[in-house]
Amino acid sequence: MPILINIMYHNISNHDQYKFHLSKTGNPGLKRLPFSIRVLLEAAIRKCDGFYVKQEDVQNILNWEERQNEAEVPFSPARVLLQDFTGIPAMVDLAAMRDAVAKNGVDPTLINPKCPTDLIVDHSLQIDFSKCAIQNAPNPGGGDVQGAGPRSGSARPSPRGPQLGTQCGSRHGSCAKGSCSDTPSGSGRPPAVQIENTPLLCPFHLQPVSEQDTALRNQEIELIRNKERLQFFKWCSKAFKNVSVVPPDIGSVHQVNLEYLSQVVQEGEGFIYPDSVVGTDSHTTMINGLGILGWGVGGIETEAVMLGQPVSLTLPQVVGCKLVGSISTLATSIDIVLCITKHLRQAGIGGKFVEFFGPGMSQLSAADRTTIANMCPEYNATISFFPVDDTTLKHFKQTNFTEERLELLEAYLKAVKLFRSYDDQAEDPQYSEVIEVNLSSIVPYVSGPKRPQDRVPVTCMKEDFLNCLNEKVGFKGFHIPSEKQDTVVPFLHEGTKYTLSHGSVVIAAVISCTNNCNPSVMLTAGHKANAMKPYIRTSLAPGSGMVTHYLNASGVLPYLSKLGFEVIGYGCATCVGNTAPLPQSVVDAIKQGDLVACGVLSGSRHFEGRLCDCVRANYLASPPLVVAYAIAGTIGIDFEKEPLDGTELFLKDLWPSKEELHHVEENNVVASIFRELRSRITFWNSMDAPDAVLFPWDPKSTYIRCPPFFNRLSKEVSGLGSIENAHALLFLGDKVTTDHISPAGSIARVSAAAKYLQSKRLTPREFNSYGARRGNDAVMTRGTFASIKLQNRLVGKTGPKTLHIPSGQMMDVFEAAERYQRDGVPLIILAGKEYGSGSSRDWAAKGPYLLGVRAVIAESFAKMHKNHLVSMGIAPLQFLPGQSADSLQLSGKERFSISMLEVERIKCFVFQTSTGKSFSVVALFENKMDVTFYKHGGILKYVAHSMLQ
């Protein structure tokens, strides 16, 4: 029976607002719907226009119990969230789309985000200053540095200024104020970089910097290094309607989303409705902890949402996660996260919604919930949803919500049945299945040494690490011969003798992407400050100024600084590979003893080689455990039986009680810190940017380049076509992650991307990172499959190489793809299980597309990456059950011809190899929209074609 969708006029807290009253649908099953599904239902009712959203879609959502995992439904979020690494390609694509439609006689100003879009610049921070020393030379990268930096005002004398004016000496020579003997003559760059409000700095030597200036120096260099990118972002905020940009040094994208952008209830055009968001980062799900529906999608999918198209998804199953029991004193939110992650991963909830409920919910603060929600991509769920309850409202009273706003929020949510009371079991919805987690069973864990899913109890860490040394090289093992496991290598650091052995900690990072949102774990970390070895590369990158505020107000920050955990800036740094280089003496010692050195970080990802090439073992841990292992100096310690290094104290002696933490948290997380965040965002208007409808591309720029996605764009749609005589560009194994496909971090000096930048007369110091150059397709295409950990069976060794099959030559992946494209040869990729797992990376699909890849044939795909391939016009093809490249005896050197049928929903492709073999694969197109995107050559061309037609 059709549903009558009517707009109900309603007065809420003395506010005249229109709202969509879910209870007026006349369906008694509404009360049984999970709260997350109710948000989908409200959006479908509000956006029902008979075109993008039909009454049939509303009916399917309302009948969720019968239609789950079957019906395709649309979802129109209230807003879009971008971070700069993945946001800049999206904005560059929109700028290029303006050019393309303008060339075809269409008004380019029609290309605007229809959905409100926020872009947060947080992923470009690099650690140039740490532990009172300059680590990397402050190079301009994207712009001229001829004197003053971006900050204005009179110069402020440094507390240690006189020391900086003296000479320093090393094997590079010596330098003095205003000159450096190593500065290349005729380089066109000043011999020393002068940044306003800072002393002169030598770009070749370690120079002291006062502790309180560390963050300021990193921020100033960040603004200079990324000048071109920031000017482009500023142009976007001026040229496009519905775009706002949050500038650097405010906080991480997730933290700003929590503190500044989240509304819980939105108001617009006279309507009131639930806040919701999709973002270009897989950890957008963090916002679920505040009762706001949101998840990460690809940059190209986000662009479609920005242009008014809803997200299409299969009506999900919803797993209820029931929390019972009491939390242990020593367990932090990250321990709860890892425990829940293990339970849900084992339950196989990939692609499903998870919704939390049960009596244990009352023990979780809003910060705990957002930390848990942030990790849901690790168990492959779409969201981890915590409906709004009294705890959430108490959190908002501490933030920037006025009493009037809170009254409106509470009244609306209760009126539309989106407010939750966990004490009333009668409110428990009907779930697809229920998983119970006993909080009493949780003990502290860490994850590693190579994958986030490999959890190790802290009590077993010493034994587990020894087992890892013995095991064969694989997901956990390092295969160190028993006679070399006791190797100890002495070395000098700053004139003092130290030793390194297997398990020595050399990187300890408390970073922003996961745990710094949680006051309790950060305060615990601060209370543990003691003493540690000075060669350990430590850093503290808070999620935002809020974290610094409460650490400082609680008296914790000075102790962290004493250890070396100084605030180096706000944004992603170590978490995306932007780690300051280790001291050379440490690197030499590691190489001399072939040691398995360790990094410990409080993030969410730690794949091998991501932090540093010479640090093979990396562990995820809560911030207090990061500090504890840094003090211990080794992973090989039993905290229950052994004291911390250089002390007579055990871990239990330093660990604060939950009562202490809650007292400090409640007295320091106050409204003032949220008001401070808002005031810091206002300086963005001071930066100049082009004032034009079309972006004036600079052909000399190495940061921003018009991508070739719309070359030869026409109104005609080519449709499906067969692939004839394709070669395999790569023959890969299992668990190839997006880190392997589109690596973040620094650009290796011998890589194809480095060769391109050197051809533009840039020095290695000016390369910056892949993330910073995502607006340049020439760099990113060359960076595709450039990971040093790539294992390509065509060449039989690790590294970013492949075999150019016609010539038999081994070369860089990009160089081989370039030769194939010159010869008009289409390409495919052969892979094993879980191809494309890991973080959401749009260039993991865009890069292969520009390399000429037409199809990827794998045993299985990560769902998000599979969607990205479809969105770029690359066919994700899956071997039939029980089949693989090995079972079909494929060498990867065959030529492949693929027959495609012109049908509404493609189900099967037939392969014919040059050796006469024939086999079928399943095309993983989930719905008609997937097929439509593929026919158009991807979602970007689909949107452009729509504009032209």
PDB file of N, CA, C and O in Angstrom, residues 457-516:
ATOM      1  N   PRO A 457      47.484  -9.397  24.200  1.00  0.00           N
ATOM      2  CA  PRO A 457      47.329  -8.877  25.565  1.00  0.00           C
ATOM      3  C   PRO A 457      48.646  -8.291  26.053  1.00  0.00           C
ATOM      4  O   PRO A 457      49.722  -8.838  25.794  1.00  0.00           O
ATOM      5  N   VAL A 458      48.577  -7.174  26.756  1.00  0.00           N
ATOM      6  CA  VAL A 458      49.793  -6.537  27.260  1.00  0.00           C
ATOM      7  C   VAL A 458      50.575  -7.509  28.138  1.00  0.00           C
ATOM      8  O   VAL A 458      51.814  -7.518  28.126  1.00  0.00           O
ATOM      9  N   THR A 459      49.876  -8.357  28.852  1.00  0.00           N
ATOM     10  CA  THR A 459      50.548  -9.320  29.721  1.00  0.00           C
ATOM     11  C   THR A 459      51.348 -10.363  28.933  1.00  0.00           C
ATOM     12  O   THR A 459      52.218 -11.034  29.495  1.00  0.00           O
ATOM     13  N   CYS A 460      51.046 -10.510  27.649  1.00  0.00           N
ATOM     14  CA  CYS A 460      51.720 -11.525  26.820  1.00  0.00           C
ATOM     15  C   CYS A 460      52.662 -10.915  25.788  1.00  0.00           C
ATOM     16  O   CYS A 460      53.179 -11.633  24.927  1.00  0.00           O
ATOM     17  N   MET A 461      52.872  -9.588  25.847  1.00  0.00           N
ATOM     18  CA  MET A 461      53.646  -8.927  24.798  1.00  0.00           C
ATOM     19  C   MET A 461      55.074  -9.456  24.686  1.00  0.00           C
ATOM     20  O   MET A 461      55.584  -9.688  23.584  1.00  0.00           O
ATOM     21  N   LYS A 462      55.742  -9.632  25.798  1.00  0.00           N
ATOM     22  CA  LYS A 462      57.135 -10.077  25.747  1.00  0.00           C
ATOM     23  C   LYS A 462      57.246 -11.430  25.079  1.00  0.00           C
ATOM     24  O   LYS A 462      58.071 -11.632  24.166  1.00  0.00           O
ATOM     25  N   GLU A 463      56.405 -12.355  25.475  1.00  0.00           N
ATOM     26  CA  GLU A 463      56.410 -13.706  24.895  1.00  0.00           C
ATOM     27  C   GLU A 463      56.015 -13.674  23.429  1.00  0.00           C
ATOM     28  O   GLU A 463      56.619 -14.350  22.589  1.00  0.00           O
ATOM     29  N   ASP A 464      55.016 -12.866  23.081  1.00  0.00           N
ATOM     30  CA  ASP A 464      54.545 -12.809  21.701  1.00  0.00           C
ATOM     31  C   ASP A 464      55.612 -12.241  20.778  1.00  0.00           C
ATOM     32  O   ASP A 464      55.786 -12.723  19.650  1.00  0.00           O
ATOM     33  N   PHE A 465      56.353 -11.226  21.234  1.00  0.00           N
ATOM     34  CA  PHE A 465      57.392 -10.645  20.389  1.00  0.00           C
ATOM     35  C   PHE A 465      58.504 -11.662  20.126  1.00  0.00           C
ATOM     36  O   PHE A 465      59.016 -11.742  18.994  1.00  0.00           O
ATOM     37  N   LEU A 466      58.862 -12.440  21.129  1.00  0.00           N
ATOM     38  CA  LEU A 466      59.877 -13.482  20.917  1.00  0.00           C
ATOM     39  C   LEU A 466      59.387 -14.503  19.903  1.00  0.00           C
ATOM     40  O   LEU A 466      60.155 -14.978  19.060  1.00  0.00           O
ATOM     41  N   ASN A 467      58.097 -14.833  19.952  1.00  0.00           N
ATOM     42  CA  ASN A 467      57.528 -15.758  18.965  1.00  0.00           C
ATOM     43  C   ASN A 467      57.588 -15.156  17.564  1.00  0.00           C
ATOM     44  O   ASN A 467      57.836 -15.867  16.588  1.00  0.00           O
ATOM     45  N   CYS A 468      57.357 -13.843  17.470  1.00  0.00           N
ATOM     46  CA  CYS A 468      57.417 -13.172  16.168  1.00  0.00           C
ATOM     47  C   CYS A 468      58.822 -13.236  15.583  1.00  0.00           C
ATOM     48  O   CYS A 468      58.995 -13.374  14.366  1.00  0.00           O
ATOM     49  N   LEU A 469      59.833 -13.128  16.437  1.00  0.00           N
ATOM     50  CA  LEU A 469      61.212 -13.239  15.952  1.00  0.00           C
ATOM     51  C   LEU A 469      61.478 -14.617  15.388  1.00  0.00           C
ATOM     52  O   LEU A 469      62.225 -14.773  14.406  1.00  0.00           O
ATOM     53  N   ASN A 470      60.871 -15.643  15.958  1.00  0.00           N
ATOM     54  CA  ASN A 470      61.117 -17.026  15.534  1.00  0.00           C
ATOM     55  C   ASN A 470      60.322 -17.414  14.294  1.00  0.00           C
ATOM     56  O   ASN A 470      60.771 -18.227  13.494  1.00  0.00           O
ATOM     57  N   GLU A 471      59.127 -16.848  14.131  1.00  0.00           N
ATOM     58  CA  GLU A 471      58.246 -17.259  13.041  1.00  0.00           C
ATOM     59  C   GLU A 471      58.805 -16.853  11.683  1.00  0.00           C
ATOM     60  O   GLU A 471      59.570 -15.896  11.561  1.00  0.00           O
ATOM     61  N   LYS A 472      58.375 -17.589  10.664  1.00  0.00           N
ATOM     62  CA  LYS A 472      58.763 -17.260   9.294  1.00  0.00           C
ATOM     63  C   LYS A 472      58.186 -15.909   8.903  1.00  0.00           C
ATOM     64  O   LYS A 472      57.177 -15.467   9.441  1.00  0.00           O
ATOM     65  N   VAL A 473      58.826 -15.269   7.958  1.00  0.00           N
ATOM     66  CA  VAL A 473      58.363 -13.950   7.508  1.00  0.00           C
ATOM     67  C   VAL A 473      56.944 -14.069   6.982  1.00  0.00           C
ATOM     68  O   VAL A 473      56.644 -14.889   6.118  1.00  0.00           O
ATOM     69  N   GLY A 474      56.070 -13.286   7.523  1.00  0.00           N
ATOM     70  CA  GLY A 474      54.658 -13.317   7.141  1.00  0.00           C
ATOM     71  C   GLY A 474      53.928 -12.183   7.801  1.00  0.00           C
ATOM     72  O   GLY A 474      54.496 -11.111   8.038  1.00  0.00           O
ATOM     73  N   PHE A 475      52.665 -12.417   8.149  1.00  0.00           N
ATOM     74  CA  PHE A 475      51.856 -11.371   8.742  1.00  0.00           C
ATOM     75  C   PHE A 475      52.330 -10.988  10.144  1.00  0.00           C
ATOM     76  O   PHE A 475      52.040  -9.899  10.621  1.00  0.00           O
ATOM     77  N   LYS A 476      53.053 -11.907  10.833  1.00  0.00           N
ATOM     78  CA  LYS A 476      53.567 -11.578  12.161  1.00  0.00           C
ATOM     79  C   LYS A 476      55.061 -11.840  12.292  1.00  0.00           C
ATOM     80  O   LYS A 476      55.736 -11.190  13.073  1.00  0.00           O
ATOM     81  N   GLY A 477      55.581 -12.805  11.550  1.00  0.00           N
ATOM     82  CA  GLY A 477      56.940 -13.274  11.779  1.00  0.00           C
ATOM     83  C   GLY A 477      58.017 -12.453  11.101  1.00  0.00           C
ATOM     84  O   GLY A 477      57.787 -11.776  10.092  1.00  0.00           O
ATOM     85  N   PHE A 478      59.272 -12.544  11.670  1.00  0.00           N
ATOM     86  CA  PHE A 478      60.444 -11.860  11.122  1.00  0.00           C
ATOM     87  C   PHE A 478      61.580 -12.837  10.805  1.00  0.00           C
ATOM     88  O   PHE A 478      62.529 -12.466  10.132  1.00  0.00           O
ATOM     89  N   HIS A 479      61.468 -14.051  11.315  1.00  0.00           N
ATOM     90  CA  HIS A 479      62.436 -15.124  11.047  1.00  0.00           C
ATOM     91  C   HIS A 479      63.874 -14.678  11.325  1.00  0.00           C
ATOM     92  O   HIS A 479      64.735 -14.673  10.450  1.00  0.00           O
ATOM     93  N   ILE A 480      64.115 -14.316  12.568  1.00  0.00           N
ATOM     94  CA  ILE A 480      65.467 -13.975  13.014  1.00  0.00           C
ATOM     95  C   ILE A 480      66.108 -15.240  13.584  1.00  0.00           C
ATOM     96  O   ILE A 480      65.544 -15.873  14.485  1.00  0.00           O
ATOM     97  N   PRO A 481      67.270 -15.667  13.087  1.00  0.00           N
ATOM     98  CA  PRO A 481      67.926 -16.875  13.618  1.00  0.00           C
ATOM     99  C   PRO A 481      68.112 -16.764  15.130  1.00  0.00           C
ATOM    100  O   PRO A 481      68.388 -15.684  15.664  1.00  0.00           O
ATOM    101  N   SER A 482      67.963 -17.862  15.816  1.00  0.00           N
ATOM    102  CA  SER A 482      68.024 -17.868  17.285  1.00  0.00           C
ATOM    103  C   SER A 482      69.352 -17.318  17.804  1.00  0.00           C
ATOM    104  O   SER A 482      69.388 -16.644  18.838  1.00  0.00           O
ATOM    105  N   GLU A 483      70.442 -17.598  17.061  1.00  0.00           N
ATOM    106  CA  GLU A 483      71.748 -17.133  17.536  1.00  0.00           C
ATOM    107  C   GLU A 483      71.904 -15.612  17.397  1.00  0.00           C
ATOM    108  O   GLU A 483      72.829 -15.021  17.962  1.00  0.00           O
ATOM    109  N   LYS A 484      71.004 -14.961  16.656  1.00  0.00           N
ATOM    110  CA  LYS A 484      71.094 -13.505  16.483  1.00  0.00           C
ATOM    111  C   LYS A 484      70.018 -12.743  17.253  1.00  0.00           C
ATOM    112  O   LYS A 484      69.944 -11.521  17.177  1.00  0.00           O
ATOM    113  N   GLN A 485      69.190 -13.472  17.995  1.00  0.00           N
ATOM    114  CA  GLN A 485      68.098 -12.816  18.694  1.00  0.00           C
ATOM    115  C   GLN A 485      68.555 -12.033  19.920  1.00  0.00           C
ATOM    116  O   GLN A 485      67.819 -11.184  20.426  1.00  0.00           O
ATOM    117  N   ASP A 486      69.764 -12.308  20.402  1.00  0.00           N
ATOM    118  CA  ASP A 486      70.292 -11.578  21.549  1.00  0.00           C
ATOM    119  C   ASP A 486      71.278 -10.484  21.142  1.00  0.00           C
ATOM    120  O   ASP A 486      72.000  -9.942  21.975  1.00  0.00           O
ATOM    121  N   THR A 487      71.295 -10.144  19.851  1.00  0.00           N
ATOM    122  CA  THR A 487      72.214  -9.125  19.344  1.00  0.00           C
ATOM    123  C   THR A 487      71.985  -7.791  20.037  1.00  0.00           C
ATOM    124  O   THR A 487      70.851  -7.323  20.167  1.00  0.00           O
ATOM    125  N   VAL A 488      73.079  -7.184  20.496  1.00  0.00           N
ATOM    126  CA  VAL A 488      73.030  -5.852  21.109  1.00  0.00           C
ATOM    127  C   VAL A 488      74.030  -4.965  20.369  1.00  0.00           C
ATOM    128  O   VAL A 488      75.197  -5.332  20.208  1.00  0.00           O
ATOM    129  N   VAL A 489      73.579  -3.811  19.891  1.00  0.00           N
ATOM    130  CA  VAL A 489      74.427  -2.911  19.112  1.00  0.00           C
ATOM    131  C   VAL A 489      74.618  -1.606  19.881  1.00  0.00           C
ATOM    132  O   VAL A 489      73.642  -0.881  20.127  1.00  0.00           O
ATOM    133  N   PRO A 490      75.849  -1.282  20.280  1.00  0.00           N
ATOM    134  CA  PRO A 490      76.098   0.003  20.960  1.00  0.00           C
ATOM    135  C   PRO A 490      76.189   1.142  19.935  1.00  0.00           C
ATOM    136  O   PRO A 490      76.578   0.927  18.782  1.00  0.00           O
ATOM    137  N   PHE A 491      75.836   2.334  20.344  1.00  0.00           N
ATOM    138  CA  PHE A 491      75.940   3.501  19.465  1.00  0.00           C
ATOM    139  C   PHE A 491      75.993   4.754  20.328  1.00  0.00           C
ATOM    140  O   PHE A 491      75.672   4.741  21.518  1.00  0.00           O
ATOM    141  N   LEU A 492      76.424   5.857  19.713  1.00  0.00           N
ATOM    142  CA  LEU A 492      76.497   7.140  20.403  1.00  0.00           C
ATOM    143  C   LEU A 492      75.378   8.053  19.938  1.00  0.00           C
ATOM    144  O   LEU A 492      75.081   8.139  18.740  1.00  0.00           O
ATOM    145  N   HIS A 493      74.756   8.719  20.888  1.00  0.00           N
ATOM    146  CA  HIS A 493      73.745   9.731  20.560  1.00  0.00           C
ATOM    147  C   HIS A 493      73.997  10.948  21.433  1.00  0.00           C
ATOM    148  O   HIS A 493      73.950  10.861  22.666  1.00  0.00           O
ATOM    149  N   GLU A 494      74.326  12.050  20.774  1.00  0.00           N
ATOM    150  CA  GLU A 494      74.620  13.298  21.475  1.00  0.00           C
ATOM    151  C   GLU A 494      75.688  13.091  22.541  1.00  0.00           C
ATOM    152  O   GLU A 494      75.601  13.607  23.668  1.00  0.00           O
ATOM    153  N   GLY A 495      76.703  12.280  22.183  1.00  0.00           N
ATOM    154  CA  GLY A 495      77.850  12.090  23.056  1.00  0.00           C
ATOM    155  C   GLY A 495      77.674  11.044  24.139  1.00  0.00           C
ATOM    156  O   GLY A 495      78.601  10.796  24.917  1.00  0.00           O
ATOM    157  N   THR A 496      76.516  10.420  24.236  1.00  0.00           N
ATOM    158  CA  THR A 496      76.256   9.408  25.262  1.00  0.00           C
ATOM    159  C   THR A 496      76.083   8.046  24.607  1.00  0.00           C
ATOM    160  O   THR A 496      75.468   7.933  23.532  1.00  0.00           O
ATOM    161  N   LYS A 497      76.598   7.017  25.262  1.00  0.00           N
ATOM    162  CA  LYS A 497      76.526   5.670  24.712  1.00  0.00           C
ATOM    163  C   LYS A 497      75.218   4.993  25.109  1.00  0.00           C
ATOM    164  O   LYS A 497      74.796   5.038  26.257  1.00  0.00           O
ATOM    165  N   TYR A 498      74.562   4.384  24.125  1.00  0.00           N
ATOM    166  CA  TYR A 498      73.338   3.619  24.334  1.00  0.00           C
ATOM    167  C   TYR A 498      73.466   2.302  23.584  1.00  0.00           C
ATOM    168  O   TYR A 498      74.427   2.091  22.821  1.00  0.00           O
ATOM    169  N   THR A 499      72.496   1.426  23.774  1.00  0.00           N
ATOM    170  CA  THR A 499      72.457   0.166  23.042  1.00  0.00           C
ATOM    171  C   THR A 499      71.059  -0.070  22.485  1.00  0.00           C
ATOM    172  O   THR A 499      70.056   0.392  23.063  1.00  0.00           O
ATOM    173  N   LEU A 500      71.015  -0.773  21.359  1.00  0.00           N
ATOM    174  CA  LEU A 500      69.750  -1.198  20.756  1.00  0.00           C
ATOM    175  C   LEU A 500      69.760  -2.715  20.622  1.00  0.00           C
ATOM    176  O   LEU A 500      70.819  -3.321  20.408  1.00  0.00           O
ATOM    177  N   SER A 501      68.601  -3.303  20.730  1.00  0.00           N
ATOM    178  CA  SER A 501      68.454  -4.744  20.535  1.00  0.00           C
ATOM    179  C   SER A 501      67.108  -4.983  19.872  1.00  0.00           C
ATOM    180  O   SER A 501      66.349  -4.042  19.618  1.00  0.00           O
ATOM    181  N   HIS A 502      66.810  -6.239  19.575  1.00  0.00           N
ATOM    182  CA  HIS A 502      65.501  -6.556  19.017  1.00  0.00           C
ATOM    183  C   HIS A 502      64.407  -6.126  20.004  1.00  0.00           C
ATOM    184  O   HIS A 502      64.471  -6.441  21.190  1.00  0.00           O
ATOM    185  N   GLY A 503      63.426  -5.402  19.487  1.00  0.00           N
ATOM    186  CA  GLY A 503      62.340  -4.940  20.341  1.00  0.00           C
ATOM    187  C   GLY A 503      62.520  -3.543  20.883  1.00  0.00           C
ATOM    188  O   GLY A 503      61.606  -3.009  21.540  1.00  0.00           O
ATOM    189  N   SER A 504      63.675  -2.917  20.627  1.00  0.00           N
ATOM    190  CA  SER A 504      63.892  -1.556  21.121  1.00  0.00           C
ATOM    191  C   SER A 504      62.904  -0.584  20.471  1.00  0.00           C
ATOM    192  O   SER A 504      62.673  -0.633  19.262  1.00  0.00           O
ATOM    193  N   VAL A 505      62.353   0.288  21.288  1.00  0.00           N
ATOM    194  CA  VAL A 505      61.415   1.297  20.790  1.00  0.00           C
ATOM    195  C   VAL A 505      62.199   2.500  20.288  1.00  0.00           C
ATOM    196  O   VAL A 505      63.018   3.066  21.022  1.00  0.00           O
ATOM    197  N   VAL A 506      61.972   2.892  19.034  1.00  0.00           N
ATOM    198  CA  VAL A 506      62.652   4.063  18.463  1.00  0.00           C
ATOM    199  C   VAL A 506      61.674   5.136  18.001  1.00  0.00           C
ATOM    200  O   VAL A 506      62.075   6.260  17.725  1.00  0.00           O
ATOM    201  N   ILE A 507      60.385   4.789  17.884  1.00  0.00           N
ATOM    202  CA  ILE A 507      59.344   5.768  17.563  1.00  0.00           C
ATOM    203  C   ILE A 507      58.207   5.589  18.549  1.00  0.00           C
ATOM    204  O   ILE A 507      57.736   4.469  18.760  1.00  0.00           O
ATOM    205  N   ALA A 508      57.781   6.671  19.160  1.00  0.00           N
ATOM    206  CA  ALA A 508      56.628   6.649  20.066  1.00  0.00           C
ATOM    207  C   ALA A 508      55.789   7.875  19.757  1.00  0.00           C
ATOM    208  O   ALA A 508      56.224   9.001  19.991  1.00  0.00           O
ATOM    209  N   ALA A 509      54.614   7.666  19.215  1.00  0.00           N
ATOM    210  CA  ALA A 509      53.798   8.785  18.734  1.00  0.00           C
ATOM    211  C   ALA A 509      52.395   8.722  19.301  1.00  0.00           C
ATOM    212  O   ALA A 509      51.691   7.730  19.129  1.00  0.00           O
ATOM    213  N   VAL A 510      52.018   9.779  19.976  1.00  0.00           N
ATOM    214  CA  VAL A 510      50.631   9.966  20.376  1.00  0.00           C
ATOM    215  C   VAL A 510      50.029  10.885  19.336  1.00  0.00           C
ATOM    216  O   VAL A 510      50.356  12.067  19.269  1.00  0.00           O
ATOM    217  N   ILE A 511      49.180  10.320  18.466  1.00  0.00           N
ATOM    218  CA  ILE A 511      48.750  11.042  17.278  1.00  0.00           C
ATOM    219  C   ILE A 511      47.253  11.256  17.274  1.00  0.00           C
ATOM    220  O   ILE A 511      46.528  10.762  18.123  1.00  0.00           O
ATOM    221  N   SER A 512      46.797  11.990  16.260  1.00  0.00           N
ATOM    222  CA  SER A 512      45.462  12.575  16.321  1.00  0.00           C
ATOM    223  C   SER A 512      44.348  11.728  15.756  1.00  0.00           C
ATOM    224  O   SER A 512      43.199  11.959  16.067  1.00  0.00           O
ATOM    225  N   CYS A 513      44.653  10.743  14.937  1.00  0.00           N
ATOM    226  CA  CYS A 513      43.577  10.197  14.101  1.00  0.00           C
ATOM    227  C   CYS A 513      42.575   9.341  14.862  1.00  0.00           C
ATOM    228  O   CYS A 513      41.471   9.145  14.405  1.00  0.00           O
ATOM    229  N   THR A 514      42.929   8.819  16.038  1.00  0.00           N
ATOM    230  CA  THR A 514      41.980   7.934  16.710  1.00  0.00           C
ATOM    231  C   THR A 514      41.744   8.298  18.161  1.00  0.00           C
ATOM    232  O   THR A 514      40.629   8.550  18.570  1.00  0.00           O
ATOM    233  N   ASN A 515      42.797   8.355  18.968  1.00  0.00           N
ATOM    234  CA  ASN A 515      42.601   8.365  20.410  1.00  0.00           C
ATOM    235  C   ASN A 515      42.646   9.733  21.072  1.00  0.00           C
ATOM    236  O   ASN A 515      42.232   9.881  22.209  1.00  0.00           O
ATOM    237  N   ASN A 516      43.185  10.721  20.385  1.00  0.00           N
ATOM    238  CA  ASN A 516      43.328  12.012  21.047  1.00  0.00           C
ATOM    239  C   ASN A 516      42.001  12.712  21.257  1.00  0.00           C
ATOM    240  O   ASN A 516      41.930  13.746  21.903  1.00  0.00           O
TER     241      ASN A 516
END
